[in-house]
Coordinates of C-alpha atoms in Angstrom, one line a residue:
Chain V
X1 CA -25.6 25.9 40.1
X2 CA -22.5 25.4 42.2
X3 CA -19.9 25.8 39.5
X4 CA -21.5 28.7 37.5
X5 CA -18.6 31.1 37.9
X6 CA -16.2 28.6 36.6
X7 CA -18.4 27.8 33.6
X8 CA -18.5 31.5 32.8
X9 CA -14.7 31.6 33.1
X10 CA -14.4 28.6 30.8
X11 CA -16.5 30.3 28.2
X12 CA -14.6 33.6 28.5
X13 CA -11.2 31.8 28.1
X14 CA -12.5 30.0 25.0
X15 CA -13.6 33.2 23.5
X16 CA -10.1 34.7 24.1
X17 CA -8.6 31.7 22.3
X18 CA -10.9 32.1 19.3
X19 CA -9.7 35.7 19.0
X20 CA -6.2 34.2 18.1
X21 CA -3.6 37.0 17.7
X22 CA -6.2 39.7 17.8
X23 CA -8.3 41.6 15.3
X24 CA -5.4 43.6 13.7
X25 CA -3.3 40.6 13.1
X26 CA -6.2 38.5 11.8
X27 CA -7.1 41.3 9.4
X28 CA -3.5 41.6 8.2
X29 CA -3.4 37.8 7.7
X30 CA -6.6 37.9 5.6
X31 CA -5.3 40.9 3.6
X32 CA -2.3 38.7 2.7
X33 CA -4.8 36.3 1.1
X34 CA -4.6 33.7 3.8
X35 CA -7.1 32.0 6.0
X36 CA -6.7 31.7 9.8
X37 CA -5.9 28.3 11.2
X38 CA -9.4 28.0 12.6
X39 CA -10.9 28.8 9.1
X40 CA -8.5 26.4 7.5
X41 CA -9.4 23.5 9.8
X42 CA -13.1 24.3 9.3
X43 CA -12.8 24.1 5.5
X44 CA -10.6 21.0 5.6
X45 CA -12.8 18.7 7.7
X46 CA -16.5 17.7 7.6
X47 CA -18.7 20.5 8.9
X48 CA -19.2 20.5 12.6
X49 CA -17.0 17.6 13.4
X50 CA -13.8 19.3 14.7
X51 CA -13.3 18.6 18.4
X52 CA -10.5 20.8 19.6
X53 CA -8.0 19.7 22.2
X54 CA -6.2 22.3 24.4
X55 CA -8.2 25.4 23.6
X56 CA -7.3 26.8 27.0
X57 CA -3.5 26.6 26.5
X58 CA -1.7 29.9 26.2
X59 CA 0.3 32.5 27.9
X60 CA -1.7 34.5 30.5
X61 CA -1.0 37.7 32.3
X62 CA -2.5 38.3 35.8
X63 CA -3.1 41.4 37.7
X64 CA -4.1 41.0 41.4
X65 CA -4.7 37.3 40.7
X66 CA -7.2 38.1 37.9
X67 CA -6.7 37.2 34.3
X68 CA -5.6 40.5 32.6
X69 CA -4.4 39.3 29.2
X70 CA -4.2 36.1 27.2
X71 CA -2.2 35.0 24.2
X72 CA -3.5 31.6 23.0
X73 CA -1.2 28.7 22.0
X74 CA -0.3 29.1 18.3
X75 CA -0.9 25.5 17.6
X76 CA -4.6 24.6 17.2
X77 CA -5.4 20.9 17.0
X78 CA -8.0 18.2 17.6
X79 CA -9.8 15.3 16.1
X80 CA -12.4 15.5 13.4
X81 CA -14.1 13.5 10.6
X82 CA -12.8 13.9 7.0
X83 CA -15.1 12.3 4.4
X84 CA -16.6 10.5 7.3
X85 CA -13.3 9.1 8.6
X86 CA -11.6 10.0 11.8
X87 CA -8.4 12.1 11.4
X88 CA -6.2 14.2 13.7
X89 CA -5.7 17.7 12.3
X90 CA -3.6 20.5 13.6
X91 CA -1.8 23.6 12.4
X92 CA 0.1 26.7 13.3
X93 CA -1.6 30.0 14.0
X94 CA 0.5 32.6 12.2
X95 CA -1.3 35.4 14.0
X96 CA 0.3 34.5 17.3
X97 CA 4.1 35.0 17.2
X98 CA 4.3 34.2 13.5
X99 CA 3.5 30.5 14.3
X100 CA 6.9 30.0 15.9
X101 CA 7.1 26.5 17.3
X102 CA 7.9 27.6 20.8
X103 CA 4.5 29.5 20.9
X104 CA 2.6 26.2 20.9
X105 CA 2.8 25.8 24.7
X106 CA 3.3 22.6 26.5
X107 CA 4.1 20.4 23.5
X108 CA 0.7 20.6 21.9
X109 CA 2.0 19.6 18.5
X110 CA 3.6 16.5 19.9
X111 CA 0.3 15.7 21.7
X112 CA -1.5 15.7 18.3
X113 CA 1.1 13.5 16.8
X114 CA 0.9 11.0 19.6
X115 CA -2.9 11.1 19.5
X116 CA -2.8 10.1 15.8
X117 CA -0.3 7.3 16.4
X118 CA -2.2 5.8 19.4
X119 CA -5.6 6.0 17.7
X120 CA -4.0 4.8 14.5
X121 CA -5.6 7.4 12.4
X122 CA -4.2 9.8 9.7
X123 CA -2.8 13.2 10.7
X124 CA -2.9 16.4 8.7
X125 CA -0.4 19.1 9.5
X126 CA -1.2 22.6 8.2
X127 CA 2.2 24.2 8.8
X128 CA 2.5 28.0 8.9
X129 CA 5.4 28.7 11.2
X130 CA 9.0 28.7 11.9
X131 CA 11.1 26.6 14.1
X132 CA 13.0 27.3 17.3
X133 CA 15.2 29.6 15.2
X134 CA 12.5 32.2 15.4
X135 CA 12.6 32.1 19.1
X136 CA 16.0 33.3 20.3
X137 CA 13.7 35.1 22.8
X138 CA 13.4 31.7 24.5
X139 CA 17.0 32.2 25.8
X140 CA 15.9 35.3 27.6
X141 CA 12.7 33.7 28.9
X142 CA 14.4 30.7 30.4
X143 CA 17.7 32.4 31.3
X144 CA 19.9 29.9 29.6
X145 CA 20.7 28.3 26.2
X146 CA 19.7 24.7 25.6
X147 CA 20.9 21.6 23.7
X148 CA 18.4 21.2 20.8
X149 CA 16.2 18.1 20.6
X150 CA 13.7 17.8 17.8
X151 CA 10.3 17.6 19.5
X152 CA 8.4 14.4 19.0
X153 CA 10.8 13.2 16.3
X154 CA 10.6 9.6 17.6
X155 CA 6.9 9.7 17.1
X156 CA 7.1 11.3 13.7
X157 CA 9.6 8.7 12.5
X158 CA 7.5 5.9 13.8
X159 CA 4.3 7.2 12.2
X160 CA 5.9 7.0 8.8
X161 CA 5.4 3.2 9.1
X162 CA 2.0 3.3 10.7
X163 CA -0.5 6.0 9.8
X164 CA -0.8 8.3 6.7
X165 CA 0.8 11.7 7.4
X166 CA -0.2 14.6 5.2
X167 CA 1.6 18.0 5.5
X168 CA 0.9 21.3 3.8
X169 CA 3.0 24.4 3.8
X170 CA 0.5 27.2 4.1
X171 CA 3.0 30.1 4.5
X172 CA 6.7 30.6 5.0
X173 CA 7.9 27.6 6.9
X174 CA 11.4 27.2 8.2
X175 CA 13.4 25.0 10.5
X176 CA 11.3 22.4 12.3
X177 CA 8.3 23.7 10.4
X178 CA 9.9 22.8 7.1
X179 CA 11.0 19.5 8.6
X180 CA 7.4 18.7 9.6
X181 CA 6.3 19.3 6.0
X182 CA 9.0 17.1 4.5
X183 CA 8.6 14.3 7.0
X184 CA 5.3 13.1 5.5
X185 CA 3.8 10.7 3.1
X186 CA 2.2 13.4 1.0
X187 CA 3.1 17.1 1.1
X188 CA 1.9 20.2 -0.7
X189 CA 2.5 23.9 -0.8
X190 CA 0.4 26.8 -2.0
X191 CA 2.1 28.6 -4.9
X192 CA 3.1 32.1 -4.2
X193 CA 2.0 32.2 -0.5
X194 CA 4.0 29.3 0.8
X195 CA 7.8 29.0 0.9
X196 CA 9.9 26.4 2.6
X197 CA 13.5 26.5 3.7
X198 CA 15.9 25.3 6.3
X199 CA 16.4 29.0 7.2
X200 CA 14.8 32.2 5.9
X201 CA 16.4 35.1 4.1
X202 CA 17.7 37.0 7.1
X203 CA 19.5 33.9 8.4
X204 CA 20.8 33.1 4.9
X205 CA 22.1 36.7 4.6
X206 CA 24.0 36.3 7.9
X207 CA 25.1 32.8 7.3
X208 CA 26.5 32.9 3.7
X209 CA 26.3 36.6 2.9
X210 CA 23.7 36.2 0.1
X211 CA 20.7 38.4 -0.2
X212 CA 17.8 36.4 -1.6
X213 CA 14.0 36.7 -1.3
X214 CA 11.7 34.1 0.1
X215 CA 10.2 33.0 -3.1
X216 CA 13.6 32.6 -4.9
X217 CA 15.0 30.7 -1.9
X218 CA 12.1 28.3 -1.3
X219 CA 9.2 28.8 -3.6
X220 CA 7.2 25.9 -5.2
X221 CA 9.4 26.1 -8.3
X222 CA 12.2 24.9 -6.0
X223 CA 10.6 22.3 -3.9
X224 CA 7.9 20.8 -6.2
X225 CA 10.3 20.7 -9.2
X226 CA 13.9 20.6 -8.2
X227 CA 14.4 19.4 -4.6
X228 CA 11.4 17.0 -4.3
X229 CA 10.9 18.1 -0.7
X230 CA 7.2 18.8 -1.5
X231 CA 5.1 16.6 -3.7
X232 CA 2.4 18.9 -5.2
X233 CA 2.2 22.7 -5.7
X234 CA -1.4 24.0 -5.6
X235 CA -2.9 27.3 -6.7
X236 CA -4.9 28.1 -3.6
X237 CA -5.6 27.0 0.0
X238 CA -9.0 25.6 -1.2
X239 CA -7.1 23.4 -3.7
X240 CA -4.8 22.3 -0.9
X241 CA -7.8 21.1 1.2
X242 CA -9.3 19.4 -1.9
X243 CA -6.0 17.5 -2.6
X244 CA -5.6 16.5 1.0
X245 CA -9.1 15.0 1.0
X246 CA -8.5 13.3 -2.3
X247 CA -5.1 11.8 -1.2
X248 CA -6.6 10.4 2.0
X249 CA -9.5 8.9 0.1
X250 CA -7.0 6.3 -1.3
X251 CA -5.4 5.6 2.0
X252 CA -6.4 3.1 4.7
X253 CA -6.7 4.5 8.2
X254 CA -3.4 2.9 9.1
X255 CA -0.9 0.2 8.0
X256 CA -3.0 -2.6 9.6
X257 CA -5.9 -2.0 7.1
X258 CA -6.3 -2.3 3.4
X259 CA -7.4 0.8 1.4
X260 CA -11.1 1.6 1.3
X261 CA -13.0 0.4 -1.7
X262 CA -15.4 2.5 -3.7
X263 CA -18.4 1.4 -5.7
X264 CA -17.1 0.6 -9.2
X265 CA -18.7 3.1 -11.5
X266 CA -16.6 2.3 -14.5
X267 CA -17.2 -1.1 -16.2
X268 CA -14.3 -3.6 -15.7
X269 CA -14.8 -4.9 -19.2
X270 CA -14.3 -1.5 -20.9
X271 CA -12.0 -2.1 -23.8
X272 CA -10.6 1.0 -25.4
X273 CA -9.8 0.9 -29.2
X274 CA -7.5 3.9 -28.8
X275 CA -5.0 1.7 -26.9
X276 CA -4.3 0.0 -30.3
X277 CA -2.9 3.2 -31.8
X278 CA -1.4 4.9 -28.7
X279 CA 2.2 3.6 -29.0
X280 CA 3.9 4.8 -32.2
X281 CA 5.5 2.1 -34.4
X282 CA 8.7 4.3 -34.6
X283 CA 10.4 3.5 -31.3
X284 CA 11.9 6.9 -31.2
X285 CA 8.5 8.7 -31.0
X286 CA 7.0 9.4 -27.6
X287 CA 3.3 9.4 -26.7
X288 CA 1.1 10.7 -23.9
X289 CA 1.4 8.3 -21.0
X290 CA -1.4 10.0 -19.0
X291 CA -3.8 9.3 -21.9
X292 CA -2.8 5.7 -21.6
X293 CA -3.5 5.7 -17.8
X294 CA -6.9 7.4 -18.3
X295 CA -7.9 4.7 -20.8
X296 CA -7.0 1.8 -18.5
X297 CA -7.7 3.0 -15.0
X298 CA -11.1 3.8 -13.6
X299 CA -12.2 7.0 -15.3
X300 CA -11.0 10.1 -13.5
X301 CA -9.5 8.1 -10.7
X302 CA -5.8 8.8 -11.3
X303 CA -4.4 11.2 -8.7
X304 CA -0.8 12.1 -9.6
X305 CA 1.7 12.7 -6.9
X306 CA 4.8 14.8 -7.5
X307 CA 4.3 15.4 -11.2
X308 CA 7.0 18.1 -11.7
X309 CA 9.8 16.4 -9.8
X310 CA 11.7 13.7 -11.6
X311 CA 9.1 13.9 -14.3
X312 CA 10.3 10.9 -16.4
X313 CA 8.9 8.7 -13.6
X314 CA 5.1 9.0 -13.2
X315 CA 3.7 8.1 -9.7
X316 CA 0.2 8.3 -8.4
X317 CA -2.8 6.4 -7.0
X318 CA -5.9 5.3 -8.8
X319 CA -8.7 2.7 -8.8
X320 CA -9.3 -0.4 -10.8
X321 CA -12.9 -1.7 -10.5
X322 CA -13.2 0.6 -7.4
X323 CA -10.2 -0.8 -5.7
X324 CA -7.2 1.4 -4.9
X325 CA -3.9 0.7 -6.6
X326 CA -0.5 2.5 -6.6
X327 CA 0.5 3.5 -10.2
X328 CA 3.9 3.7 -11.7
X329 CA 4.6 4.6 -15.3
X330 CA 7.4 6.2 -17.4
X331 CA 6.9 9.4 -19.4
X332 CA 8.8 9.1 -22.7
X333 CA 8.5 12.8 -23.3
X334 CA 10.9 13.5 -20.4
X335 CA 14.5 12.3 -20.9
X336 CA 13.0 9.4 -22.9
X337 CA 11.4 8.1 -19.8
X338 CA 14.7 7.1 -18.3
X339 CA 15.6 6.9 -14.6
X340 CA 17.8 9.8 -13.3
X341 CA 18.5 10.8 -9.7
X342 CA 15.2 12.6 -9.0
X343 CA 13.1 10.0 -10.8
X344 CA 14.8 7.3 -8.7
X345 CA 14.0 9.2 -5.4
X346 CA 10.4 9.5 -6.5
X347 CA 10.1 5.8 -7.5
X348 CA 11.7 4.8 -4.1
X349 CA 9.3 6.9 -2.1
X350 CA 6.2 5.8 -4.0
X351 CA 7.0 2.1 -3.8
X352 CA 7.6 2.5 0.0
X353 CA 4.3 4.4 0.4
X354 CA 2.3 1.7 -1.4
X355 CA 4.0 -1.0 0.5
X356 CA 3.4 0.7 3.8
X357 CA -0.3 1.2 3.3
X358 CA -1.0 -2.0 1.4
X359 CA -1.7 -0.6 -2.1
X360 CA -1.1 -3.2 -4.8
X361 CA 1.2 -1.7 -7.5
X362 CA 0.6 -1.6 -11.2
X363 CA 3.7 -0.6 -13.2
X364 CA 3.3 0.5 -16.9
X365 CA 6.8 0.1 -18.2
X366 CA 8.5 1.9 -21.0
X367 CA 12.0 2.2 -19.5
X368 CA 15.1 2.8 -21.7
X369 CA 17.4 2.5 -18.6
X370 CA 19.2 4.8 -16.4
X371 CA 19.9 8.4 -17.7
X372 CA 23.3 8.6 -19.3
X373 CA 26.0 11.2 -19.4
X374 CA 28.3 13.2 -17.1
X375 CA 25.4 15.3 -15.5
X376 CA 23.5 12.1 -14.6
X377 CA 26.6 10.5 -13.1
X378 CA 27.2 13.6 -11.0
X379 CA 23.7 13.4 -9.7
X380 CA 24.4 10.0 -8.3
X381 CA 22.0 8.3 -10.7
X382 CA 23.4 4.8 -9.9
X383 CA 23.4 5.3 -6.1
X384 CA 19.9 6.8 -6.1
X385 CA 18.8 4.2 -8.7
X386 CA 19.9 1.2 -6.6
X387 CA 18.0 2.6 -3.6
X388 CA 14.9 2.6 -5.8
X389 CA 15.6 -0.9 -7.0
X390 CA 16.0 -1.9 -3.3
X391 CA 12.6 -0.5 -2.6
X392 CA 11.1 -2.6 -5.4
X393 CA 12.7 -5.7 -4.0
X394 CA 11.7 -5.0 -0.4
X395 CA 8.0 -4.4 -1.3
X396 CA 5.6 -7.2 -0.3
X397 CA 2.4 -5.9 -1.9
X398 CA 1.0 -7.6 -4.9
X399 CA 2.7 -6.3 -8.1
X400 CA 1.5 -6.2 -11.7
X401 CA 3.6 -5.2 -14.6
X402 CA 2.5 -4.1 -18.1
X403 CA 5.4 -3.7 -20.4
X404 CA 4.0 -1.3 -22.9
X405 CA 7.2 -0.8 -24.8
X406 CA 10.9 -0.7 -23.7
X407 CA 12.5 -2.5 -20.8
X408 CA 16.3 -2.0 -21.1
X409 CA 19.3 -2.3 -18.8
X410 CA 19.5 -2.4 -15.0
X411 CA 16.7 0.2 -14.6
X412 CA 14.5 -1.6 -17.1
X413 CA 15.1 -4.8 -15.2
X414 CA 14.0 -3.1 -12.1
X415 CA 10.3 -3.1 -13.2
X416 CA 9.6 -5.7 -10.6
X417 CA 11.2 -8.1 -8.1
X418 CA 12.2 -11.1 -10.3
X419 CA 12.5 -13.4 -7.4
X420 CA 8.8 -13.1 -6.6
X421 CA 5.7 -14.2 -8.6
X422 CA 4.3 -11.1 -10.3
X423 CA 1.4 -10.7 -12.7
X424 CA 3.2 -9.6 -15.9
X425 CA 2.0 -9.0 -19.4
X426 CA 3.4 -7.2 -22.4
X427 CA 1.9 -5.3 -25.3
X428 CA 2.9 -6.3 -28.9
X429 CA 5.0 -3.1 -28.9
X430 CA 7.3 -4.8 -26.2
X431 CA 11.0 -4.2 -26.8
X432 CA 13.6 -5.3 -24.4
X433 CA 17.2 -6.4 -23.6
X434 CA 20.3 -5.6 -21.6
X435 CA 21.5 -3.2 -24.3
X436 CA 19.6 -1.8 -27.3
X437 CA 20.7 -3.4 -30.6
X438 CA 21.5 0.0 -32.1
X439 CA 24.1 0.8 -29.5
X440 CA 25.3 -2.6 -28.6
X441 CA 26.3 -4.1 -32.0
X442 CA 29.6 -2.2 -32.3
X443 CA 30.7 -3.1 -28.9
X444 CA 29.8 -6.8 -29.2
X445 CA 31.0 -7.4 -32.8
X446 CA 33.8 -4.8 -33.0
X447 CA 36.5 -7.2 -34.3
X448 CA 34.3 -8.6 -36.9
X449 CA 33.1 -5.2 -38.1
X450 CA 36.6 -3.6 -38.1
X451 CA 38.0 -6.6 -40.1
X452 CA 35.4 -6.2 -42.8
X453 CA 36.3 -4.3 -46.0
X454 CA 33.2 -2.2 -45.5
X455 CA 32.7 -1.8 -41.7
X456 CA 29.6 0.4 -41.9
X457 CA 27.9 -2.1 -44.2
X458 CA 28.9 -5.1 -42.0
X459 CA 27.5 -3.3 -38.9
X460 CA 24.2 -2.6 -40.7
X461 CA 24.0 -6.2 -41.7
X462 CA 24.5 -7.5 -38.2
X463 CA 22.0 -5.0 -36.8
X464 CA 19.5 -6.2 -39.4
X465 CA 20.1 -9.9 -38.5
X466 CA 19.6 -9.2 -34.8
X467 CA 16.5 -7.0 -35.4
X468 CA 14.8 -9.9 -37.1
X469 CA 15.1 -11.7 -33.8
X470 CA 13.6 -8.8 -31.9
X471 CA 9.9 -9.8 -32.1
X472 CA 8.4 -10.1 -28.7
X473 CA 6.6 -13.3 -29.8
X474 CA 10.0 -15.1 -29.8
X475 CA 10.5 -14.0 -26.2
X476 CA 7.0 -15.4 -25.4
X477 CA 7.9 -18.7 -27.0
X478 CA 10.5 -19.2 -24.3
X479 CA 8.1 -18.0 -21.6
X480 CA 10.6 -15.2 -20.8
X481 CA 7.6 -12.9 -21.1
X482 CA 4.6 -14.7 -19.6
X483 CA 1.9 -13.2 -21.9
X484 CA 1.5 -10.8 -24.8
X485 CA -1.9 -9.3 -24.7
X486 CA -4.2 -7.2 -26.9
X487 CA -3.7 -3.7 -25.3
X488 CA -7.5 -3.4 -25.3
X489 CA -7.7 -6.2 -22.7
X490 CA -5.4 -4.4 -20.3
X491 CA -8.2 -2.9 -18.2
X492 CA -10.3 -6.1 -17.9
X493 CA -7.2 -8.1 -17.0
X494 CA -6.0 -5.6 -14.4
X495 CA -9.4 -5.3 -12.8
X496 CA -9.4 -9.1 -12.4
X497 CA -5.9 -9.1 -11.0
X498 CA -6.8 -6.3 -8.5
X499 CA -9.8 -8.3 -7.3
X500 CA -7.4 -11.3 -6.6
X501 CA -4.8 -9.0 -5.0
X502 CA -7.4 -7.7 -2.5
X503 CA -8.3 -11.3 -1.5
X504 CA -4.7 -11.8 -0.2
X505 CA -4.0 -8.3 0.9
X506 CA -5.4 -8.5 4.4
X507 CA -2.9 -11.3 5.1
X508 CA 0.1 -9.0 4.7
X509 CA -1.4 -5.9 6.3
X510 CA 0.4 -4.5 9.3
X511 CA 3.6 -2.5 9.7
X512 CA 6.4 -3.9 7.5
X513 CA 9.7 -5.0 9.0
X514 CA 11.3 -2.1 7.1
X515 CA 9.9 1.2 8.3
X516 CA 9.5 3.9 5.7
X517 CA 11.8 6.9 5.9
X518 CA 10.5 10.4 4.9
Chain H
X1 CA 8.7 43.3 -25.9
X2 CA 9.5 40.7 -23.3
X3 CA 11.4 37.7 -24.6
X4 CA 11.5 34.1 -23.4
X5 CA 14.5 31.9 -23.7
X6 CA 13.5 28.3 -24.4
X7 CA 16.2 26.0 -22.9
X8 CA 17.0 22.4 -23.2
X9 CA 15.6 20.5 -20.2
X10 CA 18.0 17.6 -20.9
X11 CA 21.1 16.9 -22.9
X12 CA 20.8 15.5 -26.4
X13 CA 21.2 16.0 -30.1
X14 CA 19.1 18.5 -32.1
X15 CA 17.2 16.2 -34.4
X16 CA 14.7 18.6 -36.0
X17 CA 14.2 22.3 -36.1
X18 CA 10.6 23.2 -36.9
X19 CA 10.8 27.1 -36.8
X20 CA 12.9 29.9 -38.1
X21 CA 13.4 33.6 -37.1
X22 CA 10.2 35.7 -37.7
X23 CA 7.8 32.7 -37.5
X24 CA 4.6 33.2 -35.4
X25 CA 4.2 30.4 -32.9
X26 CA 1.3 29.3 -30.7
X27 CA 1.8 28.1 -27.1
X28 CA 2.6 24.4 -26.9
X29 CA 3.7 24.4 -30.6
X30 CA 6.7 22.1 -31.2
X31 CA 9.8 24.3 -31.9
X32 CA 12.7 21.8 -31.8
X33 CA 13.0 18.1 -31.4
X34 CA 15.8 16.8 -29.3
X35 CA 17.0 13.2 -29.5
X36 CA 17.9 12.0 -26.1
X37 CA 18.0 8.5 -24.8
X38 CA 17.0 7.4 -28.3
X39 CA 13.7 9.3 -28.0
X40 CA 12.7 12.2 -30.3
X41 CA 11.4 14.6 -27.7
X42 CA 9.4 17.6 -28.6
X43 CA 10.4 21.0 -27.1
X44 CA 7.1 23.0 -27.0
X45 CA 6.9 26.8 -27.0
X46 CA 6.1 28.0 -23.5
X47 CA 4.0 30.9 -24.9
X48 CA 2.5 32.4 -28.0
X49 CA 4.8 34.8 -29.8
X50 CA 7.3 35.4 -32.6
X51 CA 10.5 33.5 -33.0
X52 CA 13.3 36.0 -32.4
X53 CA 16.2 33.6 -33.0
X54 CA 17.0 29.9 -33.3
X55 CA 20.3 29.3 -31.5
X56 CA 20.9 25.7 -32.6
X57 CA 21.1 23.7 -35.8
X58 CA 20.4 20.1 -36.7
X59 CA 23.0 17.7 -35.2
X60 CA 24.2 20.2 -32.6
X61 CA 24.8 18.6 -29.2
X62 CA 23.1 20.6 -26.4
X63 CA 23.6 20.4 -22.7
X64 CA 20.9 20.8 -20.2
X65 CA 20.1 24.5 -19.8
X66 CA 21.3 25.5 -23.3
X67 CA 19.3 28.2 -25.0
X68 CA 17.5 26.7 -28.1
X69 CA 15.1 29.4 -29.3
X70 CA 14.2 32.9 -28.2
X71 CA 10.6 33.9 -28.4
X72 CA 9.3 37.5 -28.2
X73 CA 5.8 37.6 -26.7

């Protein structure tokens, strides 16, 4: 065996890499309730499928030309199978220099990104590190400062239009680490053990003189609720891996393909009686929109994305007859289901996601309009709202609309692109207009009402006259709503529509002219 | 005893008050109904406990973040 010494050396170096930051640091990491990056990758992907790239990369010390010490790269990555499908996976090793990005060695993270893009397969980033900010030491190492350039950003932006990108914050992530989480199609963070921020507490204290702890600064209550930087907060690392696997099960490998079908285990002709009583007759009473979704979509197939951010808008993915669809709905228990700034951002992102990866969209509409009031104006509701409407109008995937109750105003009108053909039906509870009668009468008939000897009575009379014209059947007479259906038929009809949508879907697959932004 | 302030998550008009000081309440029980965007929206109790005080009355206008009810748990 000519090369035996080198094979021995190879094995020895691999073992050094597997030791990560050393026993003490690994124990400390475990004691903090966290798995190491190697354990995480093992649990995420199918058993025995992980093929590592770059195990030998690291920083070595030599004595008399012999390897005397080795600190492995703190970015571990490779290619694997996840639910039988090829994916690129990678993540930071917190036990080596706290996962700081400059400890990755030789641009390993960028290599993983380019591998996913070239192979056109999804990438999963398990982020557990900081950015260059944790590495002022670099200045000492290279003997100079440097003009910053975000590594691989061109690839990461391009990938948003091409392959599914999933990112999970697994610890405190800052700087470029936080950016790598936010620049994704689906992101999550582990409650309590993960925080995300532009810069961590010491830098905040220096920068703006405010002492604040990690959780208060960037815990899941901030990012999965208020900022929308992260879609889902999960209870444990195990739940993070389960959600990543679940999300990817609805995605195609890339934008050139349609989503994978599942055997349909729920009959397409299931007609649920409960749908007849779900919407209260009193228009001012809310109902449980998720109960509606469960009755119509394939049983147990609805996977909600970003539930706590902009909660009046519900977004998720599901199956109809085994075929993947993107789901939009309004939750009347949150600001009446209206569209405010956060809800608009969420709608925009979800429509873009579905359009990028060829998911037909089903929109269950009960939309009273944009959120009103000074706070909503300050949020930039109209600016963020028109971006969401632009996304609706730019989408090219098949679109189905079920108006379950209200469709009012500019936001209500945004339930679909009216210049396209869409499959649209309404339930008998349908109620629509530019302005609701209750609020609009005084404005439209002011002179007549004020001239009346009993203005309040005159207003009530006009409201009553107009309400008599409110029946959705009158709208259907003019074909302004194409069909009013028995709510029990919603599932059978949508299953048929989805089947038709998937017949045309391959003809529009491929990156869209408009690339998606994170 | 720890107390929890139940706050309005959105601006609106207090349409219904379902509890009074001293009432025992269960988690998720509806405390107040706020009419916002023409929708009667329930405000559920975040925890089981006793109503310490109700800070609003019917027809009050409340802003986002206003304290509605205090519960001791």
